[in-house]
CSV table of C-alpha atoms in Angstrom, one decimal:
chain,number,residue,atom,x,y,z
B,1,UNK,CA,11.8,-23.0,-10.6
B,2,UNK,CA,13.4,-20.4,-8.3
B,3,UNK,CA,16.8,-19.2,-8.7
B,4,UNK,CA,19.0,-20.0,-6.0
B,5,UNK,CA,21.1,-17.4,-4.6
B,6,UNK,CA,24.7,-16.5,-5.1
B,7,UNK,CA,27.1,-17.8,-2.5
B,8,UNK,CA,28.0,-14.5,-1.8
B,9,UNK,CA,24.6,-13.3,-0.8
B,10,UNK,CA,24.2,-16.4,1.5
B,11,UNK,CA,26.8,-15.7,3.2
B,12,UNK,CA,26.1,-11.5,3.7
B,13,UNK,CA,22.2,-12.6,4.5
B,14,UNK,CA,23.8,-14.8,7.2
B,15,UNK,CA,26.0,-12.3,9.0
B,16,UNK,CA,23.0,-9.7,8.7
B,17,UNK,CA,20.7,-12.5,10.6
B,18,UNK,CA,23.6,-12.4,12.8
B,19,UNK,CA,23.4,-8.6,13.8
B,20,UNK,CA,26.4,-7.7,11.4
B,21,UNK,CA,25.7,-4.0,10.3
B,22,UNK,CA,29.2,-4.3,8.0
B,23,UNK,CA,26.9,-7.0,6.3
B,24,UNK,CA,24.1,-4.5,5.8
B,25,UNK,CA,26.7,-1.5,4.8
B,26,UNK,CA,27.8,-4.0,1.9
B,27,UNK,CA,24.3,-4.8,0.7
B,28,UNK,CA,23.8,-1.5,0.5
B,29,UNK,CA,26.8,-0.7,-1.5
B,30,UNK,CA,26.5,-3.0,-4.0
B,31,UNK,CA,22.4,-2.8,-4.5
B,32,UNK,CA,21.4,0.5,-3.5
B,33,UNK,CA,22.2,2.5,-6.7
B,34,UNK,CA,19.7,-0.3,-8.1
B,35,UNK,CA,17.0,-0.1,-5.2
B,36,UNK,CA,17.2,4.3,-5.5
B,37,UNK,CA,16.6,4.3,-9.7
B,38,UNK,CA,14.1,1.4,-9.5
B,39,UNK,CA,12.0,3.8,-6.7
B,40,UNK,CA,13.2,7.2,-8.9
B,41,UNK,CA,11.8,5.4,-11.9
B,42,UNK,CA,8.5,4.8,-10.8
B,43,UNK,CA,8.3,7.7,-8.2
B,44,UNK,CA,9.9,10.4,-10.6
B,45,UNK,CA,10.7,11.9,-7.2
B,46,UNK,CA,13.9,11.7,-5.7
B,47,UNK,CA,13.1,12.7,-2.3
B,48,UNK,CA,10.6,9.9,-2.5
B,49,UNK,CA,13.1,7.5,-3.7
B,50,UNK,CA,15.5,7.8,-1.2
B,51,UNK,CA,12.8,7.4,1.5
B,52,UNK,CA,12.0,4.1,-0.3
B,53,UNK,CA,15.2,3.1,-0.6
B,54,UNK,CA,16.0,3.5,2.8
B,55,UNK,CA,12.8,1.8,3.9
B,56,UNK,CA,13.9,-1.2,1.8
B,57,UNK,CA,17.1,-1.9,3.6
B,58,UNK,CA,15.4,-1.4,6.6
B,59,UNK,CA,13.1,-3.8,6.0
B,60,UNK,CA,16.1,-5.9,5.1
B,61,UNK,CA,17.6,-4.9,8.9
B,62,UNK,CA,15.2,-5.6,10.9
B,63,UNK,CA,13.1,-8.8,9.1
B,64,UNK,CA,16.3,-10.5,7.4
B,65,UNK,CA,15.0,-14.2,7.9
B,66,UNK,CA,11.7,-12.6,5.4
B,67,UNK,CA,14.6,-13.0,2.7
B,68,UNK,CA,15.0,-16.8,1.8
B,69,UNK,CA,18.1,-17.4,-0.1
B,70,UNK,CA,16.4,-20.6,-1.7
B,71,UNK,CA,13.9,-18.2,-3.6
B,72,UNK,CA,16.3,-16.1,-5.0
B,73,UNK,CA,19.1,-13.7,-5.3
B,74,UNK,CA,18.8,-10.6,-2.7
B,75,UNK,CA,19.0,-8.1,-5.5
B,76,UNK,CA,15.7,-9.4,-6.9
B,77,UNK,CA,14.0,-9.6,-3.4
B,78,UNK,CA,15.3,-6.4,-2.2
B,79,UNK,CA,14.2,-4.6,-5.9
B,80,UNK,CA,10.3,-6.7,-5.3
B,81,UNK,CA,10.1,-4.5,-2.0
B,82,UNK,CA,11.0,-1.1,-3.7
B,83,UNK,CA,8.6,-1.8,-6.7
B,84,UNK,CA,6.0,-2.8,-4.6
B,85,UNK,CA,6.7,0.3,-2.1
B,86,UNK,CA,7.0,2.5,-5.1
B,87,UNK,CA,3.3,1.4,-6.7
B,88,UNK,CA,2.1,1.9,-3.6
B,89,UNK,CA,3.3,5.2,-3.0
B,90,UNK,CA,1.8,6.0,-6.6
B,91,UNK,CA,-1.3,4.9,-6.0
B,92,UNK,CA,-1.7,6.7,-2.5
B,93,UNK,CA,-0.6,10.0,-4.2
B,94,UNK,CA,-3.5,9.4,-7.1
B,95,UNK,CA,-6.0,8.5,-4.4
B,96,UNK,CA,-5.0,11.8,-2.2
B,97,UNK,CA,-5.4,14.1,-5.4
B,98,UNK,CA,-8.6,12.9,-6.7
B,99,UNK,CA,-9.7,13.0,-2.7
B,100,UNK,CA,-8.6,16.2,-2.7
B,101,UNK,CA,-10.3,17.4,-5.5
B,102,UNK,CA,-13.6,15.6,-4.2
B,103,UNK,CA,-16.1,13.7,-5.5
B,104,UNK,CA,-18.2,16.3,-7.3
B,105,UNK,CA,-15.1,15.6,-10.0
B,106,UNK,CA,-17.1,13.0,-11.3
B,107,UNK,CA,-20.4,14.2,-10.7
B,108,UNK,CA,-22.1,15.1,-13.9
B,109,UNK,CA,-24.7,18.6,-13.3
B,110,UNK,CA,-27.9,17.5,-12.7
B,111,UNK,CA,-30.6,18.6,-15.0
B,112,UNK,CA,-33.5,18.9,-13.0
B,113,UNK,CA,-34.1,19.3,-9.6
B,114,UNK,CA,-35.6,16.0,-9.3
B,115,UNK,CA,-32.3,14.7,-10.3
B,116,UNK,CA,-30.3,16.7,-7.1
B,117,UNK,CA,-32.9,15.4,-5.1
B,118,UNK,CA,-32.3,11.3,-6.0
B,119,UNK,CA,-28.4,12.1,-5.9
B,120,UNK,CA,-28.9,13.9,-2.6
B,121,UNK,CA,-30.7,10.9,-1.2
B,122,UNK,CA,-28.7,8.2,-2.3
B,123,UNK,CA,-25.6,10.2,-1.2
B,124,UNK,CA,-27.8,10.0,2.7
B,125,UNK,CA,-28.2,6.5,2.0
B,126,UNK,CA,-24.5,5.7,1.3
B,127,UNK,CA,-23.4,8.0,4.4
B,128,UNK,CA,-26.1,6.0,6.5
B,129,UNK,CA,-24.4,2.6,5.3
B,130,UNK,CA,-21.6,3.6,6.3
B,131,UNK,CA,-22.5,5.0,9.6
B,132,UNK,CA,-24.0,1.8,10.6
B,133,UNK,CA,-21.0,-0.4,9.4
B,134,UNK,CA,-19.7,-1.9,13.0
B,135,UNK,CA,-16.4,0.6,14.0
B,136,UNK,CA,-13.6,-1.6,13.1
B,137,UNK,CA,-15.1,-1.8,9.8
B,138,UNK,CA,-16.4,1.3,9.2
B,139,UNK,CA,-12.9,3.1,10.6
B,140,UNK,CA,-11.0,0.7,8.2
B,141,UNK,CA,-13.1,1.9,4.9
B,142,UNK,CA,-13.2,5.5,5.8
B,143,UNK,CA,-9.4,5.1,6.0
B,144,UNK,CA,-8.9,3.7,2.8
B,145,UNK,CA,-12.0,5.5,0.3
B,146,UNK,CA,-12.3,8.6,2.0
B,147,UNK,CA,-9.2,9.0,3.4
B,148,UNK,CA,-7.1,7.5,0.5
B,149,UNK,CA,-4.8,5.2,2.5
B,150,UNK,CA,-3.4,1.9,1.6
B,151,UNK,CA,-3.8,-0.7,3.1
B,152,UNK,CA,-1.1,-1.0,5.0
B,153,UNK,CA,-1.2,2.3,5.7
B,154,UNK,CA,-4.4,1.7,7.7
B,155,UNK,CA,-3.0,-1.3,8.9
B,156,UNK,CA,-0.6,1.5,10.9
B,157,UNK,CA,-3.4,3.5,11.5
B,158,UNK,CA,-5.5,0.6,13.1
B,159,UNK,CA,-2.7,-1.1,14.6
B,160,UNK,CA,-3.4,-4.1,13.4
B,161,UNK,CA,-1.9,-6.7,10.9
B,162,UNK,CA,-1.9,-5.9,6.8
B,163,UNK,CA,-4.4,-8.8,7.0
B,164,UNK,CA,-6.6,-7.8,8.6
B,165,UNK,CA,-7.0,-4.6,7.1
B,166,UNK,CA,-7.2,-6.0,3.8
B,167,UNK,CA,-10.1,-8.1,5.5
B,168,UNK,CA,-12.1,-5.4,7.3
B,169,UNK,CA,-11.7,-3.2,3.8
B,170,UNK,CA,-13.7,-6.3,1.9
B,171,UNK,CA,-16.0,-6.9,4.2
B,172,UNK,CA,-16.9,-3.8,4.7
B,173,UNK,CA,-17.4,-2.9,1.0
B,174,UNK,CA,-19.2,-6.2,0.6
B,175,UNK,CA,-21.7,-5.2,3.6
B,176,UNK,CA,-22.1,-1.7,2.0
B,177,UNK,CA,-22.6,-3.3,-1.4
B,178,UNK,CA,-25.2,-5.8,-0.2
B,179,UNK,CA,-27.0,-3.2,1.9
B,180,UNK,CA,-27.6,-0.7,-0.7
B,181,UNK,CA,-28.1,-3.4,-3.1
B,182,UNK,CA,-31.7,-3.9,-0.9
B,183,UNK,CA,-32.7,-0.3,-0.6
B,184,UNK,CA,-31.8,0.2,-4.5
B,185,UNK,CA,-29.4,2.1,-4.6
């Protein structure tokens, strides 16, 4: 059962919907010491953790009807964004590093020269999968495996909705799957 909000945050989510920045300046008063060591906690980067925090009231700004007071208190909404923001910031560093250091990092040697040549083939087979993905597809999967982005970061990218990046992503790694899957790969 959802907590219901405080009267006092009903009544500063109100004046924000209403275009009140004084609103906004006393959210961000009374949370954003919260919403910074939530981000710093998971970020261990300050620099980062402002950026997020900022982002988060933002958010708040410009989409306050997203916040419904009948869900809960606006500390706990506001904190959900900068988690999730904060994972996701994690997760796109992880993906840039191990992109970075390329994928020979988990490539074992091969022992025999037979073995470069099947690894060398299936590699063309992959890049020719790819390649023959339609481009909204193959443009959203490049974006997020080879060029380590998030979702909603190719969402920007694309200019399109988080859904539908989320969809072309699946269906494009379930079309890959299915077409190496009948060349044995």
């Amino acid at each position: 059962m959802p907590v219901e909000a405080p009267y006092d945050d009903r009544l500063l989510h109100q004046r924000v919907v209403g275009g009140d920045e004084s609103a906004l300046g006393e959210v961000y008063d009374r949370l954003s010491s919260l919403i910074f060591g939530l981000a710093l906690r998971v970020t261990r980067d300050r620099v980062i953790a402002e950026d997020i925090t900022q982002e988060v009231f933002l958010v708040f700004w410009e989409r306050p009807l997203a916040y419904d007071p009948e869900r809960g208190t606006l500390r706990a909404w506001l904190a959900t964004i900068a988690h999730r923001r904060a994972v996701d910031h994690v997760r796109a560093e992880e993906r840039r590093r191990v992109s970075a250091l390329g994928p020979r990092l988990f490539e074992r040697e091969p022992d025999r020269l037979e073995d470069t040549v099947l690894a060398s083939d299936e590699a063309k087979r992959v890049r020719q999968a790819v390649t023959s993905l339609p481009d909204g597809l193959r443009e959203a999967v490049e974006l997020a495996y080879f060029g380590g982005r998030t979702y909603r970061q190719v969402s920007e990218e694309l200019g399109v909705p988080e859904g539908t990046a989320k969809s072309r992503i699946r269906l494009a790694l379930r079309r890959l799957a299915d077409a190496l899957a009948e060349e044995e790969v």
